[in-house]
Tab-separated table of C-alpha atoms in Angstrom:
chain	number	residue	atom	x	y	z
A	826	MET	CA	57.856	52.063	155.390
A	827	TYR	CA	59.260	54.003	152.446
A	828	ASN	CA	60.391	57.553	153.718
A	829	ASP	CA	60.645	58.957	150.244
A	830	GLU	CA	64.519	57.969	149.811
A	831	ALA	CA	66.475	54.914	148.873
A	832	TYR	CA	69.893	54.248	148.204
A	833	ILE	CA	72.395	52.945	145.408
A	834	THR	CA	74.136	50.149	147.591
A	835	GLY	CA	76.096	48.520	144.776
A	836	SER	CA	76.920	48.924	140.834
A	837	CYS	CA	78.095	46.637	138.404
A	838	VAL	CA	79.529	47.736	134.865
A	839	ILE	CA	80.647	45.032	132.189
A	840	ARG	CA	82.024	46.758	129.178
A	841	ASN	CA	85.238	46.396	126.856
A	842	ASN	CA	86.049	43.005	128.272
A	843	ARG	CA	86.053	44.554	131.627
A	844	VAL	CA	84.095	43.946	134.886
A	845	TYR	CA	83.801	46.860	137.361
A	846	ARG	CA	81.976	46.615	140.716
A	847	ASN	CA	81.390	49.800	142.833
A	848	GLY	CA	83.591	51.639	140.405
A	849	THR	CA	86.740	49.410	140.708
A	850	LEU	CA	88.142	46.720	138.152
A	851	LEU	CA	87.746	43.233	139.213
A	852	TRP	CA	89.006	41.428	136.504
A	853	GLU	CA	89.255	42.033	132.428
A	854	ALA	CA	90.038	39.803	129.498
A	855	PRO	CA	92.125	40.542	126.497
A	856	GLN	CA	90.932	42.938	124.332
A	857	GLU	CA	90.745	40.949	121.235
A	858	GLN	CA	88.688	38.309	123.072
A	859	GLU	CA	85.411	37.928	121.484
A	860	LEU	CA	81.961	38.037	123.262
A	861	PRO	CA	81.198	34.164	123.604
A	862	GLU	CA	84.595	33.702	124.905
A	863	PHE	CA	84.612	36.614	127.328
A	864	LEU	CA	81.474	35.509	129.022
A	865	ARG	CA	82.688	31.992	129.255
A	866	ALA	CA	85.730	33.271	130.926
A	867	GLY	CA	84.005	35.741	133.072
A	868	TYR	CA	81.458	32.694	133.969
A	869	ASP	CA	84.466	30.866	135.173
A	870	HIS	CA	85.910	33.642	137.172
A	871	PHE	CA	82.911	34.482	139.206
A	872	ALA	CA	80.613	31.659	139.464
A	873	GLY	CA	81.784	28.443	137.458
A	874	GLN	CA	78.881	26.253	139.198
A	875	TYR	CA	75.729	26.811	137.424
A	876	PRO	CA	75.775	24.420	134.293
A	877	LYS	CA	72.631	25.994	132.813
A	878	PHE	CA	74.547	29.313	131.958
A	879	HIS	CA	75.832	27.603	128.995
A	880	LYS	CA	72.458	27.142	127.351
A	881	MET	CA	71.562	30.980	127.484
A	882	ASP	CA	71.782	33.571	125.074
A	883	SER	CA	74.086	36.453	125.187
A	884	LEU	CA	71.444	38.638	126.445
A	885	SER	CA	70.871	36.706	129.273
A	886	LYS	CA	74.397	35.545	129.973
A	887	LEU	CA	75.315	39.458	130.369
A	888	GLY	CA	72.381	39.741	132.939
A	889	TRP	CA	73.322	36.810	134.795
A	890	LEU	CA	77.122	37.754	135.230
A	891	ALA	CA	76.371	41.192	135.912
A	892	THR	CA	73.928	40.275	138.727
A	893	GLU	CA	76.203	37.451	140.105
A	894	VAL	CA	79.310	40.062	140.419
A	895	LEU	CA	76.783	42.502	141.928
A	896	LEU	CA	75.429	40.286	144.623
A	897	LYS	CA	78.684	38.127	145.441
A	898	ASP	CA	79.405	38.059	149.039
A	899	GLN	CA	76.439	40.569	149.633
A	900	PRO	CA	73.084	39.103	148.736
A	901	LEU	CA	69.825	41.106	149.106
A	902	ASP	CA	68.517	39.821	152.355
A	903	TYR	CA	64.528	40.416	151.909
A	904	PRO	CA	61.999	38.205	151.243
A	905	ALA	CA	61.943	36.650	147.549
A	906	GLU	CA	58.497	38.845	146.755
A	907	ARG	CA	59.726	41.834	147.843
A	908	ILE	CA	62.934	42.092	145.456
A	909	GLY	CA	62.060	43.364	142.137
A	910	LEU	CA	63.919	43.873	138.758
A	911	VAL	CA	63.674	46.625	136.311
A	912	LEU	CA	65.915	46.270	133.388
A	913	ALA	CA	66.056	48.198	130.029
A	914	ASN	CA	67.947	48.052	126.727
A	915	LYS	CA	67.811	49.433	122.971
A	916	SER	CA	67.719	46.314	120.661
A	917	ALA	CA	65.403	44.280	122.883
A	918	SER	CA	66.274	40.333	121.690
A	919	LEU	CA	66.819	41.464	118.467
A	920	ASP	CA	70.307	39.766	118.592
A	921	THR	CA	69.064	36.152	119.512
A	922	ASP	CA	66.176	36.754	117.190
A	923	LEU	CA	68.514	37.000	114.261
A	924	ARG	CA	70.604	34.108	115.304
A	925	TYR	CA	66.941	32.123	115.461
A	926	PHE	CA	65.503	33.356	112.002
A	927	ASP	CA	68.961	32.122	110.271
A	928	THR	CA	68.037	28.607	111.871
A	929	VAL	CA	64.932	28.707	110.430
A	930	LYS	CA	66.021	28.277	106.844
A	931	ASP	CA	67.363	24.888	107.868
A	932	ILE	CA	65.610	23.378	110.822
A	933	ALA	CA	64.245	25.980	113.497
A	934	SER	CA	66.262	25.788	117.113
A	935	PRO	CA	64.139	25.387	119.987
A	936	ALA	CA	66.824	26.425	122.387
A	937	LEU	CA	67.157	29.696	120.649
A	938	PHE	CA	63.481	30.427	120.365
A	939	VAL	CA	63.178	30.252	124.235
A	940	TYR	CA	65.377	33.560	124.188
A	941	THR	CA	63.148	35.726	121.620
A	942	LEU	CA	61.884	37.891	124.216
A	943	PRO	CA	64.060	40.455	125.939
A	944	ASN	CA	62.598	39.883	129.382
A	945	ILE	CA	63.771	36.271	129.614
A	946	VAL	CA	67.038	37.654	130.896
A	947	MET	CA	65.216	38.674	134.007
A	948	GLY	CA	63.778	35.058	134.274
A	949	GLU	CA	67.197	33.672	134.347
A	950	ILE	CA	68.399	36.137	137.071
A	951	SER	CA	64.982	35.381	139.045
A	952	ILE	CA	65.496	31.540	138.873
A	953	ARG	CA	69.418	32.025	140.036
A	954	HIS	CA	68.577	34.161	142.925
A	955	GLY	CA	64.877	33.243	143.856
A	956	PHE	CA	63.697	36.794	143.012
A	957	LYS	CA	59.548	36.573	142.913
A	958	GLY	CA	59.052	40.389	143.013
A	959	GLU	CA	58.011	43.225	140.830
A	960	ASN	CA	59.676	43.169	137.115
A	961	ALA	CA	59.609	45.148	133.953
A	962	PHE	CA	61.824	45.559	131.057
A	963	PHE	CA	61.649	48.405	128.637
A	964	THR	CA	63.263	49.565	125.543
A	965	SER	CA	64.454	52.855	124.295
A	966	ASP	CA	67.534	54.396	122.084
A	967	ALA	CA	69.557	55.038	125.284
A	968	PHE	CA	69.330	54.597	128.957
A	969	ASP	CA	66.983	57.054	130.702
A	970	ALA	CA	67.961	57.614	134.312
A	971	ALA	CA	65.141	59.864	134.852
A	972	PHE	CA	62.454	57.366	133.636
A	973	MET	CA	64.305	54.668	135.598
A	974	THR	CA	64.421	56.491	138.835
A	975	GLY	CA	61.021	57.523	138.457
A	976	TYR	CA	59.526	54.326	137.885
A	977	ILE	CA	61.384	52.447	140.869
A	978	THR	CA	60.701	55.237	143.223
A	979	GLN	CA	56.756	55.071	142.383
A	980	LEU	CA	56.927	51.188	143.220
A	981	PHE	CA	58.588	51.879	146.247
A	982	ALA	CA	56.120	54.410	147.093
A	983	GLU	CA	53.325	52.140	146.375
A	984	GLY	CA	55.117	49.209	148.971
A	985	ALA	CA	55.584	46.938	146.130
A	986	MET	CA	59.187	45.992	147.157
A	987	ASN	CA	62.215	46.809	149.461
A	988	ALA	CA	64.865	46.594	147.023
A	989	CYS	CA	65.400	46.261	143.210
A	990	ILE	CA	67.939	45.289	140.752
A	991	CYS	CA	67.962	47.866	137.954
A	992	GLY	CA	69.906	48.967	134.834
A	993	TRP	CA	70.815	48.691	131.350
A	994	VAL	CA	71.923	45.000	129.518
A	995	GLU	CA	72.274	45.529	125.565
A	996	VAL	CA	73.843	43.420	123.298
A	997	MET	CA	73.674	43.654	119.505
A	998	GLY	CA	76.265	41.467	117.654
A	999	PRO	CA	79.710	41.798	119.364
A	1000	VAL	CA	78.571	45.498	120.949
A	1001	TYR	CA	77.663	45.189	124.435
A	1002	ASP	CA	77.136	47.168	127.156
A	1003	VAL	CA	76.047	46.206	130.895
A	1004	PHE	CA	75.659	48.235	134.024
A	1005	LEU	CA	73.393	47.026	136.972
A	1006	TYR	CA	72.459	48.734	140.222
A	1007	ARG	CA	71.252	47.302	143.577
A	1008	VAL	CA	68.802	49.874	145.110
A	1009	GLU	CA	67.498	49.572	148.420
A	1010	GLN	CA	65.128	51.433	150.967
A	1011	GLN	CA	67.654	51.103	153.402
A	1012	GLY	CA	71.344	51.010	153.388
A	1013	ASN	CA	74.566	52.752	153.136
A	1014	GLY	CA	74.958	54.625	149.972
A	1015	GLU	CA	74.451	57.364	147.950
A	1016	ILE	CA	70.790	58.540	147.449
A	1017	PHE	CA	68.952	57.048	144.668
A	1018	ASN	CA	68.220	59.844	142.112
A	1019	THR	CA	68.625	60.702	138.406
A	1020	HIS	CA	71.936	62.547	138.920
A	1021	ASN	CA	73.670	59.824	140.888
A	1022	LEU	CA	72.336	57.017	138.789
A	1023	GLN	CA	73.706	58.795	135.817
A	1024	ARG	CA	77.051	59.797	137.203
A	1025	ALA	CA	77.783	56.163	138.181
A	1026	ILE	CA	77.665	55.173	134.556
A	1027	ASN	CA	79.843	57.895	133.471
A	1028	ILE	CA	83.042	56.728	135.441
A	1029	LYS	CA	85.872	58.062	133.762
A	1030	SER	CA	88.277	55.296	134.020
A	1031	LEU	CA	85.407	53.162	131.903
């Protein structure tokens, strides 16, 4: 039963060709490495056994990789239908939309068309981890920690889920920024509130 408190039990930030978990740098690639090569190298380092990864668009790869890091060695131990996903970004699927539009001039690419909805990243994450719970994808000019906290708190209060992966997955061309959190009704971690959610994003070492 929800007792009006939930906890941030983990975080993953992928930014500037670096991957952080819980504020600690786990791995980094050369700064001059472009996004496709960085994602491939990150996949090889943290996963390496999921061939479908290579067919995904950049948005899905980023969200998939961040979730892989977030849950590595510490999966969410709840029924699949009790684990939710709540993500947001600024550009929706525009990065892939533009790439797909370029192919229409010749022969439209069905492989790209599959990814012309921003919520497909949630589908890829759910398939990988078997999640079947509540999910939502929002767009806004910047990460809105207050909105994210309020929305997820309401889902907990309604008994819709016991745990959630939430956060921001943004990519537009070579520019990207990802920060995901695992939030649970029970666990060891900081209280899930706007202040702590925002503070975790602004780690000085990033």
